[in-house]
Amino acid sequence: MKNKKAQIRMMETIAILLIFFVIVIIAFMFYIKTASVGQSSKITKIQELESIRISQAISFLPELQCSSKNIIKDNCFDKLKMVAFESLNSEPGFDAMYYDMFYFSTITVNETYPDTSNSWELYDRELADSPYFVTSIPILLYDPVQRTNAFGLLNVKHYTQ
């Protein structure tokens, strides 16, 4: 009789341990799932911030900024400087020179008012079949020849790897 009671108690202990380990495994799987969702949202946020950083970097390039008597205007691109910068885009070594700043991205400026036909592609290094983030910033476009201003959009399409 004592032997049977010991066997029953041992089976109860094994069953309790088995249930405990199943609960621990389920909790561990839930934790891993929650952590992976949190990590993917952090990665997405970092990639969005990188897209904004690239748009700020292009906004403050002296190669494109408007200036008059060494006074720089905020959020303003010079149309003549953009034409010259766009022509450099086809030069060998251009991508390597600006890759550290812009990585894999496409940077375009579109004039929206008064003339909507003007568009400049300042940098183009895209990754095929890759997700991307688009950041658009309104800017002022200055024509130093005619001394007129126009409105435009700076579009930065940043590709993620």
PDB file of C-alpha atoms in Angstrom:
ATOM      1  CA  MET A   1       0.000   0.000   0.000  1.00  0.00           C
ATOM      2  CA  LYS A   2       2.806   2.417   0.860  1.00  0.00           C
ATOM      3  CA  ASN A   3       4.455   1.632  -2.456  1.00  0.00           C
ATOM      4  CA  LYS A   4       1.297   2.566  -4.396  1.00  0.00           C
ATOM      5  CA  LYS A   5       0.941   5.896  -2.556  1.00  0.00           C
ATOM      6  CA  ALA A   6       4.538   6.788  -3.385  1.00  0.00           C
ATOM      7  CA  GLN A   7       3.988   5.974  -7.038  1.00  0.00           C
ATOM      8  CA  ILE A   8       0.827   8.106  -7.171  1.00  0.00           C
ATOM      9  CA  ARG A   9       2.570  11.055  -5.490  1.00  0.00           C
ATOM     10  CA  MET A  10       5.515  10.721  -7.898  1.00  0.00           C
ATOM     11  CA  MET A  11       3.095  10.736 -10.876  1.00  0.00           C
ATOM     12  CA  GLU A  12       1.364  13.837  -9.445  1.00  0.00           C
ATOM     13  CA  THR A  13       4.734  15.576  -9.112  1.00  0.00           C
ATOM     14  CA  ILE A  14       5.692  14.701 -12.699  1.00  0.00           C
ATOM     15  CA  ALA A  15       2.304  15.921 -13.985  1.00  0.00           C
ATOM     16  CA  ILE A  16       2.664  19.211 -12.088  1.00  0.00           C
ATOM     17  CA  LEU A  17       6.204  19.684 -13.428  1.00  0.00           C
ATOM     18  CA  LEU A  18       5.017  18.904 -16.961  1.00  0.00           C
ATOM     19  CA  ILE A  19       2.209  21.490 -16.710  1.00  0.00           C
ATOM     20  CA  PHE A  20       4.656  24.014 -15.224  1.00  0.00           C
ATOM     21  CA  PHE A  21       7.112  23.578 -18.131  1.00  0.00           C
ATOM     22  CA  VAL A  22       4.320  23.862 -20.712  1.00  0.00           C
ATOM     23  CA  ILE A  23       3.230  27.153 -19.114  1.00  0.00           C
ATOM     24  CA  VAL A  24       6.854  28.379 -19.080  1.00  0.00           C
ATOM     25  CA  ILE A  25       7.278  27.483 -22.773  1.00  0.00           C
ATOM     26  CA  ILE A  26       4.051  29.294 -23.727  1.00  0.00           C
ATOM     27  CA  ALA A  27       5.124  32.372 -21.739  1.00  0.00           C
ATOM     28  CA  PHE A  28       8.563  32.313 -23.399  1.00  0.00           C
ATOM     29  CA  MET A  29       6.976  32.113 -26.880  1.00  0.00           C
ATOM     30  CA  PHE A  30       4.711  35.058 -26.035  1.00  0.00           C
ATOM     31  CA  TYR A  31       7.709  37.080 -24.823  1.00  0.00           C
ATOM     32  CA  ILE A  32       9.704  36.365 -28.000  1.00  0.00           C
ATOM     33  CA  LYS A  33       6.735  37.342 -30.192  1.00  0.00           C
ATOM     34  CA  THR A  34       6.244  40.598 -28.276  1.00  0.00           C
ATOM     35  CA  ALA A  35       9.952  41.418 -28.400  1.00  0.00           C
ATOM     36  CA  SER A  36      10.153  40.822 -32.161  1.00  0.00           C
ATOM     37  CA  VAL A  37       7.173  43.139 -32.801  1.00  0.00           C
ATOM     38  CA  GLY A  38       8.843  45.807 -30.666  1.00  0.00           C
ATOM     39  CA  GLN A  39      12.128  45.426 -32.540  1.00  0.00           C
ATOM     40  CA  SER A  40      10.486  45.715 -35.967  1.00  0.00           C
ATOM     41  CA  SER A  41       8.736  48.946 -34.934  1.00  0.00           C
ATOM     42  CA  LYS A  42      12.049  50.307 -33.645  1.00  0.00           C
ATOM     43  CA  ILE A  43      13.742  49.418 -36.941  1.00  0.00           C
ATOM     44  CA  THR A  44      10.972  51.165 -38.886  1.00  0.00           C
ATOM     45  CA  LYS A  45      11.307  54.260 -36.708  1.00  0.00           C
ATOM     46  CA  ILE A  46      15.090  54.319 -37.210  1.00  0.00           C
ATOM     47  CA  GLN A  47      14.654  54.071 -40.985  1.00  0.00           C
ATOM     48  CA  GLU A  48      12.147  56.937 -40.966  1.00  0.00           C
ATOM     49  CA  LEU A  49      14.575  59.054 -38.946  1.00  0.00           C
ATOM     50  CA  GLU A  50      17.318  58.229 -41.460  1.00  0.00           C
ATOM     51  CA  SER A  51      15.080  59.493 -44.262  1.00  0.00           C
ATOM     52  CA  ILE A  52      14.524  62.753 -42.361  1.00  0.00           C
ATOM     53  CA  ARG A  53      18.266  63.057 -41.696  1.00  0.00           C
ATOM     54  CA  ILE A  54      18.970  62.742 -45.432  1.00  0.00           C
ATOM     55  CA  SER A  55      16.400  65.419 -46.262  1.00  0.00           C
ATOM     56  CA  GLN A  56      17.987  67.752 -43.713  1.00  0.00           C
ATOM     57  CA  ALA A  57      21.454  67.036 -45.105  1.00  0.00           C
ATOM     58  CA  ILE A  58      20.409  67.975 -48.645  1.00  0.00           C
ATOM     59  CA  SER A  59      18.613  71.078 -47.335  1.00  0.00           C
ATOM     60  CA  PHE A  60      21.813  72.447 -45.835  1.00  0.00           C
ATOM     61  CA  LEU A  61      24.187  71.682 -48.721  1.00  0.00           C
ATOM     62  CA  PRO A  62      26.045  74.855 -49.670  1.00  0.00           C
ATOM     63  CA  GLU A  63      26.067  73.565 -53.255  1.00  0.00           C
ATOM     64  CA  LEU A  64      22.312  74.216 -53.447  1.00  0.00           C
ATOM     65  CA  GLN A  65      21.442  76.922 -50.895  1.00  0.00           C
ATOM     66  CA  CYS A  66      20.383  80.429 -51.819  1.00  0.00           C
ATOM     67  CA  SER A  67      22.704  83.137 -50.613  1.00  0.00           C
ATOM     68  CA  SER A  68      23.010  86.838 -51.086  1.00  0.00           C
ATOM     69  CA  LYS A  69      26.085  88.672 -49.818  1.00  0.00           C
ATOM     70  CA  ASN A  70      27.032  85.590 -47.765  1.00  0.00           C
ATOM     71  CA  ILE A  71      23.633  85.541 -46.067  1.00  0.00           C
ATOM     72  CA  ILE A  72      21.987  82.146 -46.448  1.00  0.00           C
ATOM     73  CA  LYS A  73      18.204  81.847 -46.775  1.00  0.00           C
ATOM     74  CA  ASP A  74      16.547  78.963 -44.955  1.00  0.00           C
ATOM     75  CA  ASN A  75      14.741  76.302 -47.003  1.00  0.00           C
ATOM     76  CA  CYS A  76      15.744  77.901 -50.274  1.00  0.00           C
ATOM     77  CA  PHE A  77      17.434  76.322 -53.302  1.00  0.00           C
ATOM     78  CA  ASP A  78      19.071  78.253 -56.102  1.00  0.00           C
ATOM     79  CA  LYS A  79      17.771  77.107 -59.511  1.00  0.00           C
ATOM     80  CA  LEU A  80      21.103  77.658 -61.270  1.00  0.00           C
ATOM     81  CA  LYS A  81      22.943  75.697 -58.584  1.00  0.00           C
ATOM     82  CA  MET A  82      20.426  72.869 -58.943  1.00  0.00           C
ATOM     83  CA  VAL A  83      20.990  72.726 -62.716  1.00  0.00           C
ATOM     84  CA  ALA A  84      24.756  72.539 -62.154  1.00  0.00           C
ATOM     85  CA  PHE A  85      24.364  69.919 -59.412  1.00  0.00           C
ATOM     86  CA  GLU A  86      22.064  67.853 -61.610  1.00  0.00           C
ATOM     87  CA  SER A  87      24.605  67.910 -64.444  1.00  0.00           C
ATOM     88  CA  LEU A  88      27.249  66.579 -62.028  1.00  0.00           C
ATOM     89  CA  ASN A  89      24.992  63.599 -61.324  1.00  0.00           C
ATOM     90  CA  SER A  90      26.224  61.860 -64.492  1.00  0.00           C
ATOM     91  CA  GLU A  91      29.914  62.426 -63.711  1.00  0.00           C
ATOM     92  CA  PRO A  92      31.976  59.397 -62.640  1.00  0.00           C
ATOM     93  CA  GLY A  93      32.622  59.365 -58.907  1.00  0.00           C
ATOM     94  CA  PHE A  94      29.631  61.568 -58.076  1.00  0.00           C
ATOM     95  CA  ASP A  95      27.797  58.712 -56.329  1.00  0.00           C
ATOM     96  CA  ALA A  96      30.865  57.817 -54.291  1.00  0.00           C
ATOM     97  CA  MET A  97      31.344  61.422 -53.185  1.00  0.00           C
ATOM     98  CA  TYR A  98      27.799  61.817 -51.829  1.00  0.00           C
ATOM     99  CA  TYR A  99      27.068  58.199 -50.841  1.00  0.00           C
ATOM    100  CA  ASP A 100      28.179  58.754 -47.222  1.00  0.00           C
ATOM    101  CA  MET A 101      25.529  61.477 -46.891  1.00  0.00           C
ATOM    102  CA  PHE A 102      22.616  60.113 -48.942  1.00  0.00           C
ATOM    103  CA  TYR A 103      23.175  56.317 -49.084  1.00  0.00           C
ATOM    104  CA  PHE A 104      20.602  54.607 -51.306  1.00  0.00           C
ATOM    105  CA  SER A 105      18.080  57.305 -52.104  1.00  0.00           C
ATOM    106  CA  THR A 106      16.508  59.335 -54.877  1.00  0.00           C
ATOM    107  CA  ILE A 107      16.359  63.090 -54.328  1.00  0.00           C
ATOM    108  CA  THR A 108      14.207  65.241 -56.579  1.00  0.00           C
ATOM    109  CA  VAL A 109      12.954  68.815 -56.483  1.00  0.00           C
ATOM    110  CA  ASN A 110       9.634  69.613 -58.161  1.00  0.00           C
ATOM    111  CA  GLU A 111       8.464  73.156 -58.743  1.00  0.00           C
ATOM    112  CA  THR A 112       4.806  73.430 -57.727  1.00  0.00           C
ATOM    113  CA  TYR A 113       4.023  77.123 -58.228  1.00  0.00           C
ATOM    114  CA  PRO A 114       3.887  79.112 -60.565  1.00  0.00           C
ATOM    115  CA  ASP A 115       5.331  76.638 -63.113  1.00  0.00           C
ATOM    116  CA  THR A 116       4.733  72.944 -62.502  1.00  0.00           C
ATOM    117  CA  SER A 117       6.854  71.646 -65.388  1.00  0.00           C
ATOM    118  CA  ASN A 118      10.273  72.137 -63.770  1.00  0.00           C
ATOM    119  CA  SER A 119      11.831  69.163 -62.031  1.00  0.00           C
ATOM    120  CA  TRP A 120      15.399  68.386 -60.982  1.00  0.00           C
ATOM    121  CA  GLU A 121      16.817  65.000 -60.048  1.00  0.00           C
ATOM    122  CA  LEU A 122      19.701  65.806 -57.748  1.00  0.00           C
ATOM    123  CA  TYR A 123      20.747  62.327 -56.644  1.00  0.00           C
ATOM    124  CA  ASP A 124      19.677  58.896 -57.807  1.00  0.00           C
ATOM    125  CA  ARG A 125      21.000  55.706 -56.305  1.00  0.00           C
ATOM    126  CA  GLU A 126      18.132  53.317 -55.829  1.00  0.00           C
ATOM    127  CA  LEU A 127      17.856  49.724 -54.678  1.00  0.00           C
ATOM    128  CA  ALA A 128      15.635  47.642 -56.928  1.00  0.00           C
ATOM    129  CA  ASP A 129      12.687  45.910 -55.246  1.00  0.00           C
ATOM    130  CA  SER A 130      13.445  47.464 -51.883  1.00  0.00           C
ATOM    131  CA  PRO A 131      11.010  49.191 -49.498  1.00  0.00           C
ATOM    132  CA  TYR A 132      11.429  52.924 -49.124  1.00  0.00           C
ATOM    133  CA  PHE A 133      10.306  55.948 -47.139  1.00  0.00           C
ATOM    134  CA  VAL A 134       9.393  59.236 -48.801  1.00  0.00           C
ATOM    135  CA  THR A 135       9.953  62.553 -47.065  1.00  0.00           C
ATOM    136  CA  SER A 136       8.634  65.746 -48.679  1.00  0.00           C
ATOM    137  CA  ILE A 137       9.667  69.221 -47.573  1.00  0.00           C
ATOM    138  CA  PRO A 138       8.296  72.472 -48.996  1.00  0.00           C
ATOM    139  CA  ILE A 139      11.072  74.781 -50.171  1.00  0.00           C
ATOM    140  CA  LEU A 140      11.562  78.100 -51.877  1.00  0.00           C
ATOM    141  CA  LEU A 141      13.184  78.117 -55.325  1.00  0.00           C
ATOM    142  CA  TYR A 142      15.110  81.245 -56.255  1.00  0.00           C
ATOM    143  CA  ASP A 143      15.963  82.207 -59.819  1.00  0.00           C
ATOM    144  CA  PRO A 144      18.955  84.586 -59.612  1.00  0.00           C
ATOM    145  CA  VAL A 145      18.731  85.594 -63.282  1.00  0.00           C
ATOM    146  CA  GLN A 146      15.148  86.851 -63.159  1.00  0.00           C
ATOM    147  CA  ARG A 147      15.260  87.469 -59.398  1.00  0.00           C
ATOM    148  CA  THR A 148      12.016  85.630 -58.799  1.00  0.00           C
ATOM    149  CA  ASN A 149      10.891  83.074 -56.273  1.00  0.00           C
ATOM    150  CA  ALA A 150       8.846  79.938 -56.762  1.00  0.00           C
ATOM    151  CA  PHE A 151       7.535  77.222 -54.496  1.00  0.00           C
ATOM    152  CA  GLY A 152       8.619  73.633 -54.718  1.00  0.00           C
ATOM    153  CA  LEU A 153       8.828  70.282 -52.964  1.00  0.00           C
ATOM    154  CA  LEU A 154      11.984  68.470 -52.007  1.00  0.00           C
ATOM    155  CA  ASN A 155      11.230  64.751 -52.241  1.00  0.00           C
ATOM    156  CA  VAL A 156      13.621  62.271 -50.643  1.00  0.00           C
ATOM    157  CA  LYS A 157      12.938  58.614 -51.331  1.00  0.00           C
ATOM    158  CA  HIS A 158      15.190  56.631 -48.966  1.00  0.00           C
ATOM    159  CA  TYR A 159      15.554  52.913 -49.744  1.00  0.00           C
ATOM    160  CA  THR A 160      15.972  50.462 -46.899  1.00  0.00           C
ATOM    161  CA  GLN A 161      17.993  47.290 -47.125  1.00  0.00           C
TER     162      GLN A 161
END
